[in-house]
């Protein structure tokens, strides 16, 4: 029996096609995405301030690579492929930690300085021809922006200004618009990790549209009534979704939020902005906090999401109760990820082999699909 003709192929100006089902399930496609997207683009790896002090490190999977970010004696953060140049063992096995002076491979004890140079190895002095600089850890491109360390494991990274800063500017109308939040100097008040059994693209697509908001986000649509109409704030350049008149703040019960970030101007007061930075970051801006999502694709049907709630340092240090503030978007995350998992369950069905369709308020997701297709072809 052949697969049913996908609805997407029927001529219609209201409905345009999605990617086909195998895009979300096929290990070969996933591996191509790892190579041509996650290993080729800038990737928000870690909150810089958390790698604090000489010798502090964090390891992160970026595509099929593992990267170690480590702070040097000169306070600079550097990133390297976490691969010993001797016989290829992973050098740092922990996700976070602090080393005293060096990174030492646990196999034959080749030892690297915090700047990546090979500084010692058993019997190295009896091998004077070994060029220690040439056998240092392989460096990875690193940029710090919005308080995050962004890495690119490709030899030649794309322009950070165009692909990362540009995505924020394109959504907000200008890059200056985000400066008022001073994201770099906010502190993590809460971090929640989610193990989502869904393809990373389903999570981006879901974040880009609000056609689902009325169905699955009762708390969010109470605070942002325009979301109940199904139009995502991301759709319009510079547009923020206004809080409901009766909502005092961006909280689960519409009660007052925390101390507003002083640089957030009147234009942005009582509004919510959502930004997608392909391929793995979402930034949500409200007057008193920023919610920053990072996605780590693990398998075609699995994505780990790390979500930070960032507040003014004095708010975090005061020990004020953040629960009602965090709970709103934590619920939104759970509701969204449940929906993505629902789609993942059906993505391998014969009924979805040709994909589904996008209604007009989702048509901008088509641009994301074009972007993915171009990356894979390019
Ligand atoms: S593999 Fe690292 S020291 Fe041998
Ligand atoms: Fe949602």
Short mmCIF file of C-alpha atoms and ligand atoms in Angstrom, two decimals:
data_model
loop_
_atom_site.label_atom_id
_atom_site.label_comp_id
_atom_site.label_asym_id
_atom_site.label_seq_id
_atom_site.Cartn_x
_atom_site.Cartn_y
_atom_site.Cartn_z
CA UNK A 1 0.00 0.00 0.00
CA UNK A 2 1.45 3.38 -0.93
CA UNK A 3 1.59 6.34 1.41
CA UNK A 4 -1.39 8.71 1.16
CA UNK A 5 -0.83 11.81 -0.93
CA UNK A 6 0.25 14.47 1.53
CA UNK A 7 -2.19 17.30 2.01
CA UNK A 8 0.78 19.59 1.47
CA UNK A 9 0.85 18.82 -2.23
CA UNK A 10 -2.70 20.11 -2.77
CA UNK A 11 -2.72 23.62 -4.25
CA UNK A 12 -3.69 26.12 -1.58
CA UNK A 13 -2.57 29.61 -0.69
CA UNK A 14 -3.61 29.20 2.92
CA UNK A 15 -1.65 26.03 3.52
CA UNK A 16 2.03 25.60 2.72
CA UNK A 17 4.05 22.43 3.32
CA UNK A 18 6.27 21.57 6.30
CA UNK A 19 9.39 19.46 6.03
CA UNK A 20 8.63 15.77 5.42
CA UNK A 21 8.39 13.30 8.32
CA UNK A 22 11.85 11.72 7.90
CA UNK A 23 13.43 15.12 8.60
CA UNK A 24 12.49 14.52 12.22
CA UNK A 25 13.41 10.85 12.53
CA UNK A 26 16.17 9.88 10.10
CA UNK A 27 19.60 9.37 11.75
CA UNK A 28 21.36 10.20 8.46
CA UNK A 29 19.61 13.57 8.24
CA UNK A 30 20.34 14.22 11.92
CA UNK A 31 24.02 13.49 11.41
CA UNK A 32 24.08 15.89 8.43
CA UNK A 33 22.46 18.55 10.61
CA UNK A 34 25.08 17.98 13.29
CA UNK A 35 27.83 18.52 10.73
CA UNK A 36 26.38 21.29 8.60
CA UNK A 37 24.44 23.20 11.23
CA UNK A 38 25.62 22.62 14.80
CA UNK A 39 29.30 22.16 13.92
CA UNK A 40 29.24 25.03 11.44
CA UNK A 41 27.35 27.80 13.27
CA UNK A 42 27.86 29.73 16.49
CA UNK A 43 26.58 27.75 19.46
CA UNK A 44 25.78 29.23 22.90
CA UNK A 45 27.71 26.79 25.06
CA UNK A 46 27.72 28.11 28.63
CA UNK A 47 27.12 31.10 30.91
CA UNK A 48 30.55 32.75 31.04
CA UNK A 49 30.36 33.84 34.69
CA UNK A 50 29.88 30.24 35.78
CA UNK A 51 33.33 29.34 34.52
CA UNK A 52 34.77 31.48 37.26
CA UNK A 53 38.37 31.64 38.42
CA UNK A 54 41.64 30.26 37.08
CA UNK A 55 41.34 26.62 36.05
CA UNK A 56 37.52 26.51 36.09
CA UNK A 57 36.20 24.53 33.15
CA UNK A 58 33.01 23.30 31.55
CA UNK A 59 32.62 20.67 28.85
CA UNK A 60 29.82 20.83 26.30
CA UNK A 61 28.74 18.69 23.35
CA UNK A 62 28.61 20.76 20.16
CA UNK A 63 27.35 18.65 17.31
CA UNK A 64 29.41 15.46 17.43
CA UNK A 65 32.33 17.24 19.10
CA UNK A 66 32.97 17.82 22.78
CA UNK A 67 34.43 21.19 23.71
CA UNK A 68 36.18 22.21 26.91
CA UNK A 69 35.90 25.85 27.96
CA UNK A 70 38.54 26.81 30.50
CA UNK A 71 39.54 30.05 32.21
CA UNK A 72 43.23 30.86 32.08
CA UNK A 73 45.58 32.57 34.52
CA UNK A 74 45.04 35.76 32.51
CA UNK A 75 41.26 35.50 33.29
CA UNK A 76 40.56 34.82 29.62
CA UNK A 77 38.14 32.13 28.64
CA UNK A 78 39.35 29.75 25.92
CA UNK A 79 37.77 26.81 24.18
CA UNK A 80 39.38 23.65 22.81
CA UNK A 81 38.30 20.36 21.31
CA UNK A 82 38.35 18.02 24.31
CA UNK A 83 40.64 15.52 22.60
CA UNK A 84 44.12 14.51 23.69
CA UNK A 85 46.66 14.93 20.91
CA UNK A 86 48.46 11.73 21.91
CA UNK A 87 46.04 8.88 21.28
CA UNK A 88 42.79 10.80 21.31
CA UNK A 89 41.36 10.19 24.76
CA UNK A 90 38.87 12.73 26.08
CA UNK A 91 40.90 15.00 28.34
CA UNK A 92 38.25 16.40 30.74
CA UNK A 93 35.72 13.77 31.67
CA UNK A 94 33.59 15.88 34.02
CA UNK A 95 30.97 18.41 32.92
CA UNK A 96 32.31 21.09 35.25
CA UNK A 97 35.21 21.41 37.62
CA UNK A 98 38.36 23.29 38.52
CA UNK A 99 41.91 22.20 37.79
CA UNK A 100 44.88 23.60 39.67
CA UNK A 101 47.21 24.58 36.83
CA UNK A 102 46.82 22.25 33.89
CA UNK A 103 44.51 19.95 32.01
CA UNK A 104 45.92 16.46 32.23
CA UNK A 105 44.83 13.50 30.15
CA UNK A 106 44.00 10.56 32.36
CA UNK A 107 45.44 7.96 29.96
CA UNK A 108 49.22 8.57 29.66
CA UNK A 109 49.32 11.95 31.44
CA UNK A 110 49.99 14.31 28.57
CA UNK A 111 49.52 17.67 30.24
CA UNK A 112 48.26 20.90 28.70
CA UNK A 113 48.45 24.45 30.01
CA UNK A 114 45.24 26.43 30.45
CA UNK A 115 46.17 28.11 27.16
CA UNK A 116 46.09 24.68 25.47
CA UNK A 117 49.85 24.26 24.95
CA UNK A 118 51.43 20.88 25.61
CA UNK A 119 53.55 21.51 28.71
CA UNK A 120 54.52 18.05 29.90
CA UNK A 121 54.30 14.36 29.14
CA UNK A 122 56.12 11.32 30.51
CA UNK A 123 59.56 11.10 28.81
CA UNK A 124 58.90 14.26 26.80
CA UNK A 125 62.37 15.59 27.56
CA UNK A 126 63.87 12.55 25.85
CA UNK A 127 61.93 13.48 22.68
CA UNK A 128 63.43 16.90 21.93
CA UNK A 129 62.09 16.90 18.39
CA UNK A 130 58.45 17.12 19.61
CA UNK A 131 57.05 20.58 18.93
CA UNK A 132 54.97 21.34 22.01
CA UNK A 133 53.06 24.10 20.29
CA UNK A 134 52.05 21.84 17.42
CA UNK A 135 50.73 19.22 19.86
CA UNK A 136 48.61 21.58 21.92
CA UNK A 137 44.85 21.17 22.25
CA UNK A 138 43.01 22.22 19.10
CA UNK A 139 41.52 25.69 19.70
CA UNK A 140 37.87 26.46 19.02
CA UNK A 141 36.52 29.91 18.09
CA UNK A 142 34.93 31.67 21.02
CA UNK A 143 32.92 34.88 21.44
CA UNK A 144 31.28 36.20 24.59
CA UNK A 145 27.98 38.04 24.20
CA UNK A 146 24.96 38.54 26.48
CA UNK A 147 26.97 36.83 29.23
CA UNK A 148 27.23 33.56 27.29
CA UNK A 149 30.26 31.88 25.74
CA UNK A 150 29.41 31.12 22.11
CA UNK A 151 31.68 28.69 20.31
CA UNK A 152 32.08 27.59 16.73
CA UNK A 153 33.94 24.36 16.08
CA UNK A 154 34.29 25.00 12.33
CA UNK A 155 37.67 26.11 10.97
CA UNK A 156 36.06 29.20 9.51
CA UNK A 157 33.08 30.44 11.49
CA UNK A 158 30.33 32.49 9.89
CA UNK A 159 30.19 36.15 10.89
CA UNK A 160 29.06 36.38 14.53
CA UNK A 161 27.70 39.86 13.81
CA UNK A 162 25.56 38.63 10.95
CA UNK A 163 24.34 35.31 12.28
CA UNK A 164 23.92 35.94 16.03
CA UNK A 165 23.80 39.69 16.65
CA UNK A 166 21.98 40.07 13.33
CA UNK A 167 19.22 37.63 14.36
CA UNK A 168 18.51 39.71 17.47
CA UNK A 169 18.61 42.97 15.49
CA UNK A 170 16.31 41.56 12.84
CA UNK A 171 13.69 40.60 15.40
CA UNK A 172 13.87 43.70 17.60
CA UNK A 173 14.47 46.23 14.83
CA UNK A 174 17.96 47.08 16.12
CA UNK A 175 20.63 45.52 18.30
CA UNK A 176 20.57 48.55 20.61
CA UNK A 177 17.07 47.47 21.66
CA UNK A 178 18.44 44.55 23.70
CA UNK A 179 21.14 46.60 25.41
CA UNK A 180 18.68 48.01 27.96
CA UNK A 181 18.31 44.55 29.50
CA UNK A 182 22.07 44.42 30.17
CA UNK A 183 21.80 40.63 29.83
CA UNK A 184 25.52 40.20 30.39
CA UNK A 185 25.31 41.50 33.94
CA UNK A 186 22.15 39.70 35.01
CA UNK A 187 22.49 36.60 37.18
CA UNK A 188 20.99 33.16 36.85
CA UNK A 189 18.18 33.01 39.41
CA UNK A 190 17.01 29.57 38.31
CA UNK A 191 18.08 27.00 35.76
CA UNK A 192 15.90 24.10 34.69
CA UNK A 193 17.02 21.34 32.34
CA UNK A 194 14.49 19.46 30.21
CA UNK A 195 15.07 16.14 28.51
CA UNK A 196 12.75 16.49 25.54
CA UNK A 197 11.94 13.42 23.46
CA UNK A 198 11.59 15.40 20.27
CA UNK A 199 13.66 16.56 17.33
CA UNK A 200 15.29 19.99 17.80
CA UNK A 201 13.44 21.45 14.79
CA UNK A 202 10.06 20.70 16.34
CA UNK A 203 11.11 22.79 19.35
CA UNK A 204 12.12 25.74 17.14
CA UNK A 205 8.97 25.50 15.02
CA UNK A 206 6.83 25.42 18.13
CA UNK A 207 8.61 28.43 19.59
CA UNK A 208 8.07 30.40 16.38
CA UNK A 209 4.29 30.13 16.31
CA UNK A 210 1.43 30.88 18.66
CA UNK A 211 -1.35 29.09 16.81
CA UNK A 212 -1.14 26.60 19.69
CA UNK A 213 -1.18 29.17 22.49
CA UNK A 214 -4.94 29.20 23.08
CA UNK A 215 -5.01 25.39 23.20
CA UNK A 216 -2.09 24.63 25.49
CA UNK A 217 -1.01 27.80 27.33
CA UNK A 218 -3.87 28.94 29.62
CA UNK A 219 -1.56 30.82 32.02
CA UNK A 220 0.43 32.55 29.27
CA UNK A 221 -2.63 33.76 27.37
CA UNK A 222 -4.03 35.22 30.61
CA UNK A 223 -0.95 37.43 30.87
CA UNK A 224 -0.53 38.01 27.10
CA UNK A 225 -4.11 38.11 25.72
CA UNK A 226 -3.04 38.72 22.11
CA UNK A 227 -1.43 35.28 22.11
CA UNK A 228 -4.89 33.76 22.31
CA UNK A 229 -5.47 35.02 18.75
CA UNK A 230 -2.70 32.78 17.51
CA UNK A 231 -0.28 35.41 16.23
CA UNK A 232 3.25 35.03 17.52
CA UNK A 233 4.96 38.20 18.63
CA UNK A 234 8.02 37.03 16.69
CA UNK A 235 6.15 37.53 13.48
CA UNK A 236 6.39 41.32 13.48
CA UNK A 237 9.70 43.18 13.65
CA UNK A 238 10.02 45.17 16.86
CA UNK A 239 6.63 44.12 18.19
CA UNK A 240 6.28 43.10 21.84
CA UNK A 241 3.15 41.38 23.16
CA UNK A 242 1.44 43.65 25.69
CA UNK A 243 0.60 42.38 29.18
CA UNK A 244 -3.09 42.14 30.05
CA UNK A 245 -4.37 45.24 31.87
CA UNK A 246 -5.06 43.21 34.98
CA UNK A 247 -1.61 41.56 34.96
CA UNK A 248 0.79 43.32 37.30
CA UNK A 249 3.76 41.30 36.06
CA UNK A 250 4.97 38.34 34.04
CA UNK A 251 4.12 35.74 36.67
CA UNK A 252 2.05 32.58 36.79
CA UNK A 253 -0.87 34.29 38.53
CA UNK A 254 -0.45 37.74 36.99
CA UNK A 255 0.83 39.09 40.33
CA UNK A 256 3.67 41.59 40.59
CA UNK A 257 7.07 40.57 39.23
CA UNK A 258 10.51 41.36 40.64
CA UNK A 259 12.50 44.60 40.38
CA UNK A 260 12.41 45.90 36.82
CA UNK A 261 15.73 46.09 34.98
CA UNK A 262 16.53 49.84 35.04
CA UNK A 263 17.66 50.13 31.40
CA UNK A 264 14.41 48.76 30.00
CA UNK A 265 12.75 51.82 28.54
CA UNK A 266 9.09 52.77 28.51
CA UNK A 267 8.72 51.40 25.00
CA UNK A 268 9.47 47.95 26.30
CA UNK A 269 7.65 48.17 29.61
CA UNK A 270 4.86 45.63 30.24
CA UNK A 271 5.74 43.80 27.07
CA UNK A 272 7.11 40.39 26.12
CA UNK A 273 9.60 39.85 23.28
CA UNK A 274 10.70 36.50 21.90
CA UNK A 275 13.74 36.00 19.71
CA UNK A 276 15.06 32.88 17.96
CA UNK A 277 18.75 32.67 17.15
CA UNK A 278 19.18 29.68 14.86
CA UNK A 279 19.97 26.94 15.52
CA UNK A 280 19.69 26.60 19.27
CA UNK A 281 18.89 29.75 21.25
CA UNK A 282 15.64 31.42 22.31
CA UNK A 283 15.71 34.72 24.17
CA UNK A 284 12.59 35.97 25.97
CA UNK A 285 12.57 39.52 27.31
CA UNK A 286 10.19 40.95 29.94
CA UNK A 287 10.77 44.03 32.10
CA UNK A 288 12.13 42.25 35.19
CA UNK A 289 13.88 39.21 33.72
CA UNK A 290 15.23 37.38 30.71
CA UNK A 291 14.58 33.73 29.91
CA UNK A 292 17.39 32.21 27.86
CA UNK A 293 16.99 28.73 26.31
CA UNK A 294 19.85 26.69 24.88
CA UNK A 295 19.16 23.47 23.00
CA UNK A 296 21.57 20.57 22.80
CA UNK A 297 20.45 18.04 20.18
CA UNK A 298 21.28 14.52 21.33
CA UNK A 299 19.54 12.27 18.78
CA UNK A 300 16.95 12.65 15.99
CA UNK A 301 14.23 12.25 18.62
CA UNK A 302 15.94 13.76 21.67
CA UNK A 303 17.01 17.26 22.65
CA UNK A 304 18.27 18.52 25.98
CA UNK A 305 17.13 22.05 26.75
CA UNK A 306 18.78 24.19 29.39
CA UNK A 307 16.71 27.21 30.38
CA UNK A 308 18.04 30.09 32.49
CA UNK A 309 15.92 32.68 34.27
CA UNK A 310 18.11 35.80 34.60
CA UNK A 311 17.41 38.62 37.07
CA UNK A 312 19.19 41.66 38.46
CA UNK A 313 22.04 40.49 40.74
CA UNK A 314 20.46 42.18 43.76
CA UNK A 315 17.23 40.28 43.19
CA UNK A 316 19.03 36.94 43.11
CA UNK A 317 21.22 37.76 46.10
CA UNK A 318 18.31 39.06 48.17
CA UNK A 319 16.86 35.55 48.27
CA UNK A 320 13.47 36.91 47.15
CA UNK A 321 10.98 34.26 46.12
CA UNK A 322 11.29 33.70 42.36
CA UNK A 323 8.79 30.84 42.20
CA UNK A 324 5.78 32.64 40.73
CA UNK A 325 8.03 34.37 38.22
CA UNK A 326 9.79 31.17 37.14
CA UNK A 327 6.64 29.06 37.20
CA UNK A 328 4.96 30.88 34.31
CA UNK A 329 7.54 30.01 31.68
CA UNK A 330 8.40 26.68 33.29
CA UNK A 331 4.78 25.68 32.64
CA UNK A 332 4.98 27.11 29.11
CA UNK A 333 8.12 25.02 28.55
CA UNK A 334 6.45 21.85 29.82
CA UNK A 335 3.35 22.51 27.73
CA UNK A 336 5.43 23.21 24.63
CA UNK A 337 7.75 20.23 25.08
CA UNK A 338 4.77 17.90 25.65
CA UNK A 339 3.34 19.13 22.34
CA UNK A 340 6.68 18.57 20.58
CA UNK A 341 6.86 15.04 21.99
CA UNK A 342 3.37 14.41 20.69
CA UNK A 343 4.51 15.38 17.20
CA UNK A 344 7.64 13.25 17.51
CA UNK A 345 5.50 10.21 18.32
CA UNK A 346 3.70 10.58 14.99
CA UNK A 347 6.60 11.80 12.84
CA UNK A 348 7.46 8.31 11.62
CA UNK A 349 3.87 7.52 10.63
CA UNK A 350 2.96 6.78 7.04
CA UNK A 351 0.38 9.56 7.43
CA UNK A 352 3.17 12.10 7.94
CA UNK A 353 5.69 10.79 5.40
CA UNK A 354 5.08 13.83 3.19
CA UNK A 355 4.86 16.20 6.14
CA UNK A 356 2.03 18.44 7.26
CA UNK A 357 0.95 21.98 6.51
CA UNK A 358 1.39 25.48 7.92
CA UNK A 359 -1.57 27.86 8.27
CA UNK A 360 -0.99 31.56 7.47
CA UNK A 361 -0.03 32.48 11.06
CA UNK A 362 2.66 29.79 10.80
CA UNK A 363 3.91 30.62 7.31
CA UNK A 364 7.05 32.28 8.68
CA UNK A 365 8.15 28.80 9.85
CA UNK A 366 8.59 28.12 6.13
CA UNK A 367 11.56 30.50 6.21
CA UNK A 368 13.12 28.35 8.94
CA UNK A 369 12.60 25.25 6.81
CA UNK A 370 14.22 26.99 3.85
CA UNK A 371 17.14 27.95 6.09
CA UNK A 372 17.59 24.33 7.26
CA UNK A 373 17.40 23.02 3.69
CA UNK A 374 19.94 25.59 2.51
CA UNK A 375 22.37 24.71 5.31
CA UNK A 376 22.18 21.03 4.41
CA UNK A 377 22.65 21.73 0.70
CA UNK A 378 25.34 24.33 1.24
S1 LIG B 1 45.73 9.55 25.05
FE1 LIG B 1 46.06 11.23 26.29
S2 LIG B 1 47.96 10.91 27.15
FE2 LIG B 1 47.70 9.22 25.85
FE1 LIG B 2 4.14 27.58 23.18
#
